[in-house]
């Protein structure tokens, strides 16, 4: 709606200059969040709208910056490249903080501690040790679950565009197990009596999620950390988690 059609090089230069001079906190327009919306309860679609825990956190950050939030949904392995290319100010997609990613982007303080788990048929109940070596393991492309299979198990996973499509392949007998983050994994097995989180111990890794931004923006990072701290201290973050876990469950129940 706010897009201006630029008809001449002169106007284009003027428009660019306006954008550049408008880069401070007072510029109009939305704060753009880039995500991948197949990851309940952090981001998922309710009708056409992308909702979830990450969306609420980013809305609070945008509000602190005095702007509305615009959400863009891309494949998970495009989230950080798109952020780096300047397509958004915030990347929030249940993104695990790790050393490789820290070389590319800056991370906020973490807002949750979590980890990856294994889903298999209850009849086989793979634990995640030697019993899964050489098995066909489904993961979402570009994730820490994919890294885990390559680095720890030293084999190639079967890559899917979402945890749900990996789970569908498991149910179709095309793969033997799925490795995914615990919250979307719990969501997937809800209402599926033949499948469970069977890893033992339950977590294959210990991970933290944080918001990613393009490197070299200490002010923005400080603002984000302030918002996260306030959400934690006020109890609002717990309320957001409870609300969207319930909403994600309700969507499964409605299927
Ligand atoms: N936490 C995992 C990662 O960062 C998976 C995130 C996701 O699929 N949205 O790689």
Coordinates of N, CA and C and ligand atoms in Angstrom, one line a residue:
X1 N 0.8 -1.2 0.0 CA 0.0 0.0 0.0 C 0.9 1.3 0.0
X2 N 2.0 1.2 0.7 CA 2.8 2.4 0.8 C 3.8 2.4 -0.3
X3 N 3.8 1.4 -1.2 CA 4.8 1.4 -2.3 C 4.6 2.6 -3.3
X4 N 5.8 3.2 -3.6 CA 5.7 4.3 -4.5 C 6.2 3.8 -5.8
X5 N 5.6 4.1 -6.9 CA 6.1 3.7 -8.2 C 7.1 4.7 -8.7
X6 N 8.3 4.3 -8.9 CA 9.4 5.2 -9.3 C 9.6 5.2 -10.8
X7 N 9.3 6.3 -11.4 CA 9.3 6.3 -12.9 C 10.6 6.8 -13.6
X8 N 11.4 7.6 -12.9 CA 12.6 8.0 -13.6 C 13.8 7.8 -12.7
X9 N 15.0 7.8 -13.3 CA 16.2 7.6 -12.5 C 16.4 8.7 -11.4
X10 N 16.0 9.9 -11.8 CA 16.1 11.0 -10.9 C 15.2 10.8 -9.7
X11 N 14.0 10.4 -9.9 CA 13.1 10.1 -8.8 C 13.5 8.9 -8.0
X12 N 14.1 7.9 -8.7 CA 14.6 6.7 -8.0 C 15.7 7.2 -7.0
X13 N 16.6 8.1 -7.5 CA 17.7 8.5 -6.6 C 17.1 9.3 -5.4
X14 N 16.1 10.1 -5.7 CA 15.5 10.8 -4.6 C 14.8 9.9 -3.6
X15 N 14.1 8.9 -4.2 CA 13.4 7.9 -3.3 C 14.5 7.2 -2.4
X16 N 15.6 6.8 -3.1 CA 16.6 6.1 -2.3 C 17.2 7.0 -1.2
X17 N 17.4 8.3 -1.5 CA 17.9 9.2 -0.6 C 17.0 9.4 0.6
X18 N 15.7 9.4 0.3 CA 14.7 9.5 1.3 C 14.7 8.3 2.3
X19 N 14.8 7.2 1.6 CA 14.9 5.9 2.5 C 16.1 6.0 3.4
X20 N 17.3 6.4 2.8 CA 18.5 6.4 3.6 C 18.4 7.4 4.7
X21 N 17.9 8.6 4.4 CA 17.8 9.6 5.5 C 16.8 9.2 6.5
X22 N 15.8 8.3 6.1 CA 14.8 7.9 7.0 C 15.2 6.6 7.8
X23 N 16.4 6.3 7.9 CA 16.8 5.0 8.5 C 16.8 5.1 10.1
X24 N 16.6 6.2 10.6 CA 16.7 6.3 12.1 C 15.4 5.7 12.7
X25 N 15.3 5.8 14.0 CA 14.2 5.2 14.7 C 12.8 5.8 14.3
X26 N 12.9 7.0 13.8 CA 11.6 7.7 13.6 C 11.0 7.4 12.2
X27 N 11.8 6.6 11.4 CA 11.2 6.4 10.0 C 10.0 5.6 10.1
X28 N 9.1 5.8 9.1 CA 7.8 5.1 9.1 C 8.0 3.7 8.5
X29 N 7.0 3.0 8.4 CA 7.1 1.6 7.9 C 7.3 0.6 9.0
X30 N 7.2 -0.6 8.6 CA 7.1 -1.7 9.6 C 8.5 -2.2 9.9
X31 N 8.7 -2.9 11.0 CA 9.8 -3.7 11.3 C 9.5 -5.0 10.7
X32 N 10.4 -5.5 9.8 CA 10.2 -6.8 9.1 C 10.8 -8.0 9.8
X33 N 10.0 -9.0 10.1 CA 10.5 -10.2 10.7 C 10.5 -11.3 9.6
X34 N 11.6 -12.0 9.5 CA 11.6 -13.1 8.6 C 11.6 -14.4 9.3
X35 N 10.7 -15.3 8.9 CA 10.5 -16.6 9.6 C 10.2 -17.7 8.6
X36 N 9.9 -18.9 9.2 CA 9.5 -20.0 8.4 C 8.4 -20.7 9.2
X37 N 7.2 -20.6 8.7 CA 6.0 -20.8 9.5 C 5.4 -22.2 9.6
X38 N 6.3 -23.2 9.6 CA 5.9 -24.6 9.8 C 6.4 -25.1 11.2
X39 N 6.4 -24.2 12.1 CA 7.2 -24.6 13.4 C 6.3 -24.2 14.6
X40 N 5.2 -24.9 14.8 CA 4.4 -24.6 16.0 C 5.1 -25.0 17.3
X41 N 4.9 -24.3 18.4 CA 4.1 -23.1 18.5 C 4.8 -21.8 18.3
X42 N 6.0 -21.8 17.7 CA 6.8 -20.6 17.6 C 6.3 -19.8 16.4
X43 N 6.0 -20.5 15.3 CA 5.4 -19.8 14.1 C 4.6 -20.8 13.3
X44 N 3.3 -20.5 13.1 CA 2.5 -21.4 12.3 C 1.3 -20.5 11.7
X45 N 0.6 -21.1 10.8 CA -0.5 -20.3 10.2 C -1.8 -20.6 10.8
X46 N -2.5 -19.5 11.1 CA -3.9 -19.6 11.6 C -4.7 -18.9 10.5
X47 N -5.3 -19.7 9.6 CA -5.8 -19.2 8.4 C -4.7 -18.8 7.5
X48 N -4.7 -17.5 7.1 CA -3.6 -17.0 6.3 C -2.5 -16.3 7.1
X49 N -2.9 -16.0 8.4 CA -2.0 -15.2 9.2 C -0.9 -16.1 9.9
X50 N 0.3 -15.6 9.9 CA 1.4 -16.3 10.6 C 1.4 -15.8 12.1
X51 N 1.2 -16.7 13.0 CA 1.1 -16.4 14.4 C 2.1 -17.3 15.2
X52 N 2.3 -16.9 16.5 CA 3.1 -17.8 17.3 C 4.0 -17.0 18.3
X53 N 4.7 -17.8 19.1 CA 5.6 -17.2 20.2 C 6.5 -16.2 19.6
X54 N 7.2 -16.6 18.5 CA 8.2 -15.7 17.9 C 7.6 -14.4 17.4
X55 N 6.4 -14.5 16.8 CA 5.7 -13.4 16.3 C 5.4 -12.4 17.4
X56 N 4.9 -12.9 18.5 CA 4.6 -12.1 19.7 C 5.8 -11.3 20.2
X57 N 6.9 -12.1 20.3 CA 8.2 -11.4 20.8 C 8.6 -10.3 19.8
X58 N 8.5 -10.6 18.5 CA 8.9 -9.5 17.5 C 7.9 -8.4 17.5
X59 N 6.6 -8.7 17.8 CA 5.6 -7.6 17.9 C 6.0 -6.6 19.1
X60 N 6.5 -7.2 20.2 CA 6.9 -6.4 21.3 C 8.1 -5.6 21.0
X61 N 9.0 -6.2 20.2 CA 10.2 -5.4 19.8 C 9.8 -4.3 18.9
X62 N 8.9 -4.6 17.9 CA 8.5 -3.5 17.0 C 7.8 -2.4 17.8
X63 N 6.9 -2.8 18.7 CA 6.2 -1.8 19.5 C 7.2 -0.9 20.3
X64 N 8.3 -1.5 20.8 CA 9.3 -0.7 21.5 C 10.0 0.3 20.5
X65 N 10.0 -0.1 19.2 CA 10.6 0.8 18.2 C 9.6 1.7 17.6
X66 N 8.3 1.6 18.1 CA 7.3 2.5 17.6 C 6.7 2.2 16.3
X67 N 6.8 0.9 15.9 CA 6.4 0.5 14.5 C 5.5 -0.7 14.5
X68 N 4.7 -0.9 13.5 CA 4.0 -2.2 13.4 C 5.0 -3.3 12.9
X69 N 4.6 -4.6 13.0 CA 5.4 -5.7 12.5 C 4.9 -6.2 11.2
X70 N 5.8 -6.5 10.3 CA 5.4 -7.2 9.0 C 6.2 -8.5 9.1
X71 N 5.4 -9.6 8.8 CA 6.0 -11.0 8.8 C 6.2 -11.5 7.4
X72 N 7.4 -12.0 7.2 CA 7.6 -12.7 5.9 C 8.0 -14.2 6.1
X73 N 7.4 -15.1 5.3 CA 7.6 -16.5 5.5 C 8.4 -17.1 4.4
X74 N 9.6 -17.7 4.7 CA 10.4 -18.3 3.6 C 10.9 -19.7 4.1
X75 N 11.6 -20.4 3.3 CA 12.1 -21.7 3.7 C 13.1 -21.5 4.8
X76 N 13.2 -22.5 5.7 CA 14.1 -22.3 6.9 C 15.5 -22.0 6.5
X77 N 16.0 -22.7 5.4 CA 17.4 -22.4 5.1 C 17.6 -21.1 4.4
X78 N 16.6 -20.3 4.1 CA 16.7 -19.0 3.5 C 16.6 -17.9 4.6
X79 N 16.2 -18.3 5.8 CA 15.9 -17.2 6.8 C 17.2 -16.4 7.1
X80 N 18.3 -17.0 7.5 CA 19.5 -16.1 7.8 C 20.0 -15.5 6.5
X81 N 20.2 -16.2 5.4 CA 20.6 -15.5 4.2 C 19.8 -14.3 3.8
X82 N 18.4 -14.4 4.0 CA 17.5 -13.3 3.7 C 17.8 -12.1 4.6
X83 N 18.0 -12.4 5.9 CA 18.3 -11.4 6.9 C 19.6 -10.6 6.5
X84 N 20.6 -11.4 6.2 CA 21.9 -10.8 5.8 C 21.8 -10.0 4.5
X85 N 20.9 -10.4 3.6 CA 20.7 -9.6 2.4 C 19.8 -8.4 2.6
X86 N 19.4 -8.1 3.8 CA 18.7 -6.9 4.2 C 17.2 -7.0 3.9
X87 N 16.6 -8.2 3.8 CA 15.2 -8.3 3.5 C 14.4 -8.2 4.8
X88 N 15.0 -8.2 5.9 CA 14.3 -8.0 7.2 C 15.2 -7.5 8.2
X89 N 14.6 -6.9 9.3 CA 15.4 -6.4 10.4 C 15.6 -7.5 11.5
X90 N 14.6 -8.4 11.6 CA 14.6 -9.4 12.6 C 14.4 -10.8 12.0
X91 N 15.2 -11.8 12.4 CA 14.9 -13.2 12.0 C 14.5 -13.9 13.3
X92 N 13.4 -14.5 13.3 CA 12.9 -15.3 14.4 C 12.2 -16.5 13.9
X93 N 12.7 -17.7 14.2 CA 12.2 -18.9 13.6 C 12.6 -20.1 14.4
X94 N 12.5 -20.0 15.7 CA 13.0 -21.0 16.6 C 14.5 -21.3 16.3
X95 N 15.2 -20.2 16.1 CA 16.6 -20.3 15.6 C 17.5 -20.6 16.7
X96 N 18.2 -21.7 16.6 CA 19.1 -22.1 17.6 C 20.4 -21.3 17.5
X97 N 20.9 -20.9 18.6 CA 22.2 -20.1 18.6 C 23.3 -21.2 18.5
X98 N 24.2 -21.0 17.5 CA 25.4 -21.9 17.5 C 26.6 -21.1 16.9
X99 N 27.7 -21.7 17.0 CA 29.0 -21.0 16.6 C 29.0 -20.6 15.1
X100 N 28.5 -21.5 14.3 CA 28.6 -21.3 12.8 C 27.7 -20.1 12.5
X101 N 26.5 -20.0 13.1 CA 25.6 -18.9 12.8 C 26.1 -17.6 13.4
X102 N 26.8 -17.7 14.6 CA 27.3 -16.5 15.2 C 28.3 -15.8 14.3
X103 N 28.9 -16.5 13.4 CA 29.9 -15.9 12.5 C 29.1 -15.1 11.5
X104 N 27.8 -15.4 11.2 CA 27.1 -14.7 10.2 C 26.2 -13.6 10.7
X105 N 25.6 -13.8 11.9 CA 24.6 -12.8 12.4 C 24.9 -12.6 13.9
X106 N 24.3 -11.5 14.5 CA 24.3 -11.3 15.9 C 23.0 -11.9 16.5
X107 N 23.2 -12.5 17.7 CA 22.0 -13.1 18.4 C 21.7 -12.3 19.6
X108 N 20.4 -12.2 19.9 CA 19.9 -11.6 21.2 C 20.2 -12.6 22.3
X109 N 19.8 -12.1 23.5 CA 19.8 -13.1 24.6 C 18.8 -14.2 24.3
X110 N 19.1 -15.4 24.8 CA 18.1 -16.5 24.5 C 16.8 -16.2 25.2
X111 N 15.7 -16.7 24.6 CA 14.4 -16.6 25.2 C 13.8 -18.0 25.6
X112 N 14.5 -19.1 25.2 CA 14.0 -20.4 25.7 C 15.2 -21.4 25.6
X113 N 15.2 -22.4 26.5 CA 16.1 -23.5 26.4 C 15.4 -24.7 25.9
X114 N 15.9 -25.4 25.0 CA 15.2 -26.5 24.4 C 16.2 -27.5 23.8
X115 N 15.7 -28.3 22.9 CA 16.6 -29.3 22.3 C 15.9 -30.2 21.2
X116 N 16.6 -31.1 20.6 CA 16.0 -31.9 19.6 C 15.8 -33.3 20.1
X117 N 14.7 -33.9 19.6 CA 14.3 -35.3 20.0 C 14.1 -36.2 18.8
X118 N 13.9 -37.4 19.1 CA 13.6 -38.4 18.0 C 12.2 -38.9 18.1
X119 N 11.6 -38.9 16.9 CA 10.2 -39.5 16.8 C 10.3 -40.8 16.1
X120 N 9.7 -41.9 16.6 CA 9.6 -43.1 15.8 C 8.3 -43.8 16.2
X121 N 8.0 -44.9 15.5 CA 6.8 -45.7 15.8 C 7.1 -46.3 17.1
X122 N 6.0 -46.4 18.0 CA 6.1 -47.0 19.3 C 6.6 -48.4 19.2
X123 N 6.2 -49.1 18.1 CA 6.6 -50.5 17.9 C 8.1 -50.7 17.8
X124 N 8.8 -49.7 17.3 CA 10.3 -49.8 17.2 C 11.0 -49.0 18.3
X125 N 10.5 -47.9 18.7 CA 11.0 -47.0 19.7 C 12.5 -46.9 19.7
X126 N 13.0 -46.3 18.7 CA 14.4 -46.0 18.6 C 14.9 -45.1 19.7
X127 N 16.0 -45.4 20.3 CA 16.5 -44.5 21.4 C 17.4 -43.4 21.0
X128 N 18.2 -43.6 19.9 CA 19.1 -42.6 19.5 C 20.5 -42.9 19.7
X129 N 20.8 -44.1 20.0 CA 22.3 -44.5 20.1 C 22.6 -45.3 18.8
X130 N 23.3 -46.4 19.0 CA 23.7 -47.2 17.9 C 22.5 -47.8 17.1
X131 N 21.4 -47.8 17.8 CA 20.2 -48.3 17.1 C 19.7 -47.5 15.9
X132 N 20.2 -46.3 15.8 CA 19.7 -45.5 14.6 C 20.8 -45.4 13.5
X133 N 22.0 -46.0 13.8 CA 23.0 -45.9 12.8 C 22.6 -46.5 11.5
X134 N 22.7 -45.8 10.4 CA 22.4 -46.4 9.1 C 20.9 -46.4 8.8
X135 N 20.1 -45.9 9.7 CA 18.6 -45.8 9.5 C 18.3 -44.6 8.6
X136 N 17.1 -44.6 8.0 CA 16.7 -43.4 7.2 C 16.1 -42.4 8.1
X137 N 16.9 -41.3 8.3 CA 16.5 -40.3 9.3 C 16.0 -39.0 8.6
X138 N 14.7 -38.6 8.9 CA 14.2 -37.4 8.3 C 14.4 -36.2 9.2
X139 N 14.8 -35.1 8.5 CA 15.0 -33.8 9.2 C 14.4 -32.7 8.4
X140 N 14.3 -31.5 9.0 CA 14.0 -30.3 8.2 C 15.3 -29.8 7.7
X141 N 15.3 -29.4 6.4 CA 16.6 -28.9 5.8 C 17.1 -27.6 6.5
X142 N 18.4 -27.6 6.7 CA 19.1 -26.4 7.2 C 19.0 -26.3 8.7
X143 N 18.5 -27.3 9.4 CA 18.4 -27.2 10.9 C 19.5 -27.9 11.6
X144 N 19.5 -27.6 13.0 CA 20.4 -28.3 13.8 C 20.2 -29.8 13.9
X145 N 19.0 -30.2 13.6 CA 18.7 -31.7 13.5 C 19.5 -32.3 12.3
X146 N 19.5 -31.5 11.2 CA 20.3 -32.0 10.0 C 21.8 -32.0 10.4
X147 N 22.3 -31.0 11.1 CA 23.7 -30.9 11.5 C 24.0 -32.1 12.4
X148 N 23.1 -32.4 13.3 CA 23.3 -33.5 14.2 C 23.5 -34.8 13.5
X149 N 22.7 -35.1 12.5 CA 22.8 -36.4 11.7 C 24.2 -36.4 11.0
X150 N 24.5 -35.3 10.4 CA 25.8 -35.2 9.6 C 27.0 -35.3 10.5
X151 N 27.0 -34.5 11.6 CA 28.2 -34.4 12.4 C 28.3 -35.5 13.5
X152 N 27.2 -35.8 14.1 CA 27.3 -36.8 15.2 C 27.1 -38.2 14.7
X153 N 26.2 -38.4 13.8 CA 26.0 -39.8 13.3 C 26.8 -40.1 12.0
X154 N 27.4 -39.0 11.5 CA 28.2 -39.2 10.3 C 27.5 -39.9 9.1
X155 N 26.3 -39.4 8.9 CA 25.6 -39.9 7.7 C 24.7 -38.8 7.2
X156 N 24.1 -39.1 6.0 CA 23.3 -38.1 5.4 C 21.8 -38.3 5.8
X157 N 21.2 -37.2 6.2 CA 19.7 -37.4 6.5 C 18.9 -37.3 5.3
X158 N 17.6 -37.6 5.4 CA 16.7 -37.3 4.3 C 16.1 -35.9 4.7
X159 N 16.2 -35.0 3.7 CA 15.9 -33.6 4.0 C 14.5 -33.2 3.5
X160 N 13.7 -32.6 4.4 CA 12.4 -32.1 4.1 C 12.2 -30.6 4.3
X161 N 11.1 -30.1 3.8 CA 11.0 -28.6 3.9 C 10.3 -28.2 5.2
X162 N 9.8 -29.2 6.0 CA 9.2 -28.9 7.3 C 9.2 -30.1 8.2
X163 N 9.1 -30.0 9.5 CA 9.0 -31.2 10.4 C 7.8 -32.0 10.0
X164 N 6.7 -31.3 9.6 CA 5.5 -32.1 9.2 C 5.7 -32.9 8.0
X165 N 6.4 -32.5 7.0 CA 6.6 -33.3 5.8 C 7.5 -34.5 6.1
X166 N 8.5 -34.3 7.1 CA 9.3 -35.4 7.5 C 8.4 -36.4 8.2
X167 N 7.5 -36.0 9.0 CA 6.7 -36.9 9.8 C 5.7 -37.6 8.8
X168 N 5.2 -36.9 7.8 CA 4.4 -37.6 6.8 C 5.1 -38.7 6.1
X169 N 6.4 -38.5 5.9 CA 7.2 -39.5 5.2 C 7.4 -40.7 6.2
X170 N 7.5 -40.4 7.5 CA 7.7 -41.5 8.5 C 6.4 -42.4 8.5
X171 N 5.3 -41.7 8.5 CA 4.0 -42.4 8.5 C 3.8 -43.2 7.2
X172 N 4.4 -42.7 6.1 CA 4.2 -43.4 4.8 C 5.3 -44.6 4.7
X173 N 6.1 -44.7 5.7 CA 7.1 -45.8 5.7 C 8.3 -45.5 4.8
X174 N 8.5 -44.2 4.4 CA 9.6 -43.9 3.5 C 10.9 -43.6 4.3
X175 N 10.8 -43.3 5.6 CA 11.9 -43.2 6.5 C 11.7 -43.9 7.8
X176 N 12.7 -44.1 8.6 CA 12.6 -44.9 9.8 C 12.3 -44.0 11.1
X177 N 12.7 -42.8 11.1 CA 12.5 -41.9 12.2 C 12.7 -40.5 11.8
X178 N 12.3 -39.6 12.7 CA 12.4 -38.1 12.4 C 13.2 -37.6 13.6
X179 N 14.1 -36.6 13.3 CA 14.7 -35.8 14.4 C 14.2 -34.4 14.2
X180 N 13.7 -33.8 15.3 CA 13.2 -32.4 15.2 C 13.2 -31.8 16.6
X181 N 13.0 -30.5 16.6 CA 13.0 -29.7 17.9 C 11.8 -30.2 18.7
X182 N 11.9 -30.2 20.0 CA 10.9 -30.9 20.8 C 9.5 -30.3 20.7
X183 N 9.4 -29.0 20.6 CA 8.0 -28.4 20.6 C 7.2 -28.8 19.3
X184 N 7.8 -28.6 18.1 CA 7.1 -29.1 16.9 C 6.9 -30.6 16.9
X185 N 7.9 -31.3 17.5 CA 7.8 -32.8 17.6 C 6.6 -33.2 18.4
X186 N 6.4 -32.5 19.6 CA 5.2 -32.8 20.4 C 3.9 -32.5 19.7
X187 N 4.0 -31.4 19.0 CA 2.8 -31.1 18.2 C 2.4 -32.1 17.1
X188 N 3.5 -32.7 16.5 CA 3.3 -33.7 15.4 C 2.7 -35.0 16.0
X189 N 3.1 -35.4 17.1 CA 2.7 -36.7 17.6 C 1.3 -36.7 18.3
X190 N 0.9 -35.4 18.6 CA -0.4 -35.3 19.2 C -1.5 -35.9 18.4
X191 N -2.3 -36.8 18.9 CA -3.4 -37.5 18.2 C -2.8 -38.6 17.3
X192 N -1.6 -39.0 17.5 CA -1.0 -40.1 16.7 C -0.6 -41.2 17.6
X193 N -1.5 -42.1 17.9 CA -1.3 -43.1 18.9 C -0.1 -44.1 18.6
X194 N 0.2 -44.2 17.4 CA 1.3 -45.2 17.0 C 2.7 -44.6 17.1
X195 N 2.8 -43.3 17.3 CA 4.1 -42.6 17.3 C 4.4 -41.9 18.6
X196 N 5.7 -41.8 18.9 CA 6.0 -41.1 20.1 C 7.4 -40.5 20.0
X197 N 7.7 -39.6 21.0 CA 9.1 -39.2 21.2 C 9.8 -40.3 22.0
X198 N 10.7 -41.0 21.3 CA 11.2 -42.2 21.9 C 12.7 -42.1 22.3
X199 N 13.3 -40.9 22.1 CA 14.7 -40.8 22.4 C 15.0 -41.0 23.9
X200 N 16.1 -41.6 24.2 CA 16.5 -41.8 25.6 C 18.0 -41.6 25.8
X201 N 18.4 -40.6 26.5 CA 17.6 -39.6 27.2 C 16.8 -38.8 26.2
X202 N 15.7 -38.2 26.7 CA 14.8 -37.5 25.8 C 15.4 -36.6 24.8
X203 N 16.4 -35.7 25.3 CA 17.0 -34.7 24.4 C 18.3 -35.2 23.9
X204 N 18.4 -35.1 22.5 CA 19.7 -35.4 21.9 C 20.7 -34.3 22.0
X205 N 20.2 -33.1 22.2 CA 21.0 -31.9 22.3 C 20.4 -30.9 23.3
X206 N 21.2 -29.9 23.7 CA 20.7 -28.9 24.5 C 20.9 -27.6 23.7
X207 N 19.8 -26.8 23.4 CA 19.9 -25.7 22.5 C 19.1 -24.5 23.1
X208 N 19.4 -23.3 22.6 CA 18.7 -22.1 23.0 C 18.3 -21.4 21.7
X209 N 17.1 -20.8 21.8 CA 16.6 -20.0 20.7 C 16.8 -18.5 21.0
X210 N 17.1 -17.7 20.0 CA 17.3 -16.3 20.1 C 16.9 -15.6 18.8
X211 N 16.7 -14.3 18.9 CA 16.4 -13.5 17.7 C 17.7 -13.2 17.0
X212 N 17.8 -13.3 15.7 CA 19.0 -12.9 15.0 C 18.8 -11.6 14.2
X213 N 19.9 -10.8 14.2 CA 19.9 -9.5 13.4 C 21.2 -9.5 12.7
X214 N 21.2 -8.6 11.7 CA 22.4 -8.4 10.9 C 23.5 -7.9 11.8
X215 N 24.7 -8.3 11.6 CA 25.8 -7.9 12.5 C 26.0 -6.4 12.6
X216 N 26.6 -5.9 13.7 CA 27.0 -4.6 13.8 C 25.9 -3.6 14.1
X217 N 24.9 -4.0 14.9 CA 23.8 -3.0 15.3 C 23.6 -3.1 16.8
X218 N 24.6 -2.6 17.6 CA 24.5 -2.7 19.0 C 23.3 -2.1 19.7
X219 N 22.8 -1.0 19.1 CA 21.6 -0.3 19.6 C 20.4 -1.2 19.5
X220 N 20.2 -1.7 18.3 CA 19.0 -2.6 18.1 C 19.1 -3.8 19.0
X221 N 20.3 -4.4 19.1 CA 20.5 -5.6 19.9 C 20.1 -5.3 21.4
X222 N 20.6 -4.1 21.9 CA 20.3 -3.7 23.2 C 18.7 -3.5 23.4
X223 N 18.1 -3.0 22.4 CA 16.6 -2.8 22.5 C 15.9 -4.2 22.6
X224 N 16.4 -5.1 21.7 CA 15.8 -6.4 21.7 C 16.0 -7.1 23.0
X225 N 17.2 -7.0 23.6 CA 17.5 -7.7 24.8 C 16.7 -7.1 26.0
X226 N 16.5 -5.8 25.9 CA 15.6 -5.1 26.9 C 14.2 -5.6 26.9
X227 N 13.7 -5.8 25.6 CA 12.3 -6.3 25.5 C 12.2 -7.7 26.0
X228 N 13.2 -8.5 25.6 CA 13.1 -9.9 26.1 C 13.2 -10.0 27.6
X229 N 14.1 -9.2 28.2 CA 14.2 -9.2 29.7 C 12.8 -8.8 30.3
X230 N 12.2 -7.7 29.7 CA 10.9 -7.3 30.3 C 9.8 -8.3 30.1
X231 N 9.8 -9.0 29.0 CA 8.8 -10.1 28.8 C 9.0 -11.2 29.8
X232 N 10.3 -11.5 30.1 CA 10.6 -12.6 31.1 C 10.2 -12.1 32.5
X233 N 10.6 -10.9 32.9 CA 10.4 -10.5 34.2 C 8.9 -10.3 34.5
X234 N 8.2 -9.8 33.6 CA 6.7 -9.5 33.8 C 5.9 -10.7 33.8
X235 N 6.4 -11.9 33.4 CA 5.6 -13.1 33.2 C 4.9 -13.2 31.9
X236 N 5.1 -12.1 31.1 CA 4.4 -12.1 29.8 C 4.9 -13.2 28.9
X237 N 6.2 -13.5 28.9 CA 6.7 -14.5 28.0 C 6.1 -15.9 28.4
X238 N 5.9 -16.2 29.7 CA 5.3 -17.4 30.0 C 3.9 -17.5 29.5
X239 N 3.2 -16.3 29.6 CA 1.8 -16.3 29.1 C 1.7 -16.5 27.6
X240 N 2.7 -15.9 26.9 CA 2.7 -16.1 25.4 C 3.0 -17.6 25.1
X241 N 3.9 -18.2 25.8 CA 4.2 -19.7 25.6 C 2.9 -20.5 25.8
X242 N 2.2 -20.2 26.9 CA 1.0 -21.0 27.2 C -0.1 -20.8 26.2
X243 N -0.2 -19.5 25.8 CA -1.3 -19.2 24.8 C -1.0 -19.9 23.5
X244 N 0.2 -19.8 23.0 CA 0.4 -20.4 21.6 C 0.7 -21.9 21.6
X245 N 1.1 -22.5 22.8 CA 1.1 -23.9 22.8 C -0.4 -24.4 22.8
X246 N -1.2 -23.8 23.5 CA -2.7 -24.2 23.5 C -3.3 -24.0 22.0
X247 N -2.9 -22.9 21.4 CA -3.5 -22.6 20.0 C -2.9 -23.7 19.1
X248 N -1.7 -24.0 19.1 CA -1.1 -25.0 18.2 C -1.7 -26.4 18.5
X249 N -2.0 -26.7 19.7 CA -2.6 -28.0 20.0 C -4.1 -28.0 19.5
X250 N -4.7 -26.9 19.6 CA -6.1 -26.8 19.2 C -6.2 -27.0 17.7
X251 N -5.2 -26.5 17.0 CA -5.2 -26.7 15.5 C -5.1 -28.2 15.1
X252 N -4.3 -28.9 15.9 CA -4.1 -30.3 15.7 C -5.4 -31.0 16.0
X253 N -6.1 -30.6 17.1 CA -7.3 -31.3 17.5 C -8.4 -31.1 16.4
X254 N -8.3 -29.9 15.7 CA -9.4 -29.6 14.8 C -9.2 -30.3 13.4
X255 N -8.0 -31.0 13.3 CA -7.7 -31.6 12.0 C -8.6 -32.8 11.7
Ligands
LIG1 N1 16.1 -24.9 16.1 C1 16.4 -25.5 14.8 C2 17.5 -24.7 14.2 O1 17.7 -23.6 14.5 C3 15.2 -25.7 13.9 C4 14.5 -24.4 13.6 C5 13.3 -24.5 12.6 O2 13.2 -25.5 12.0 N2 12.5 -23.5 12.5 O3 18.1 -25.2 13.3

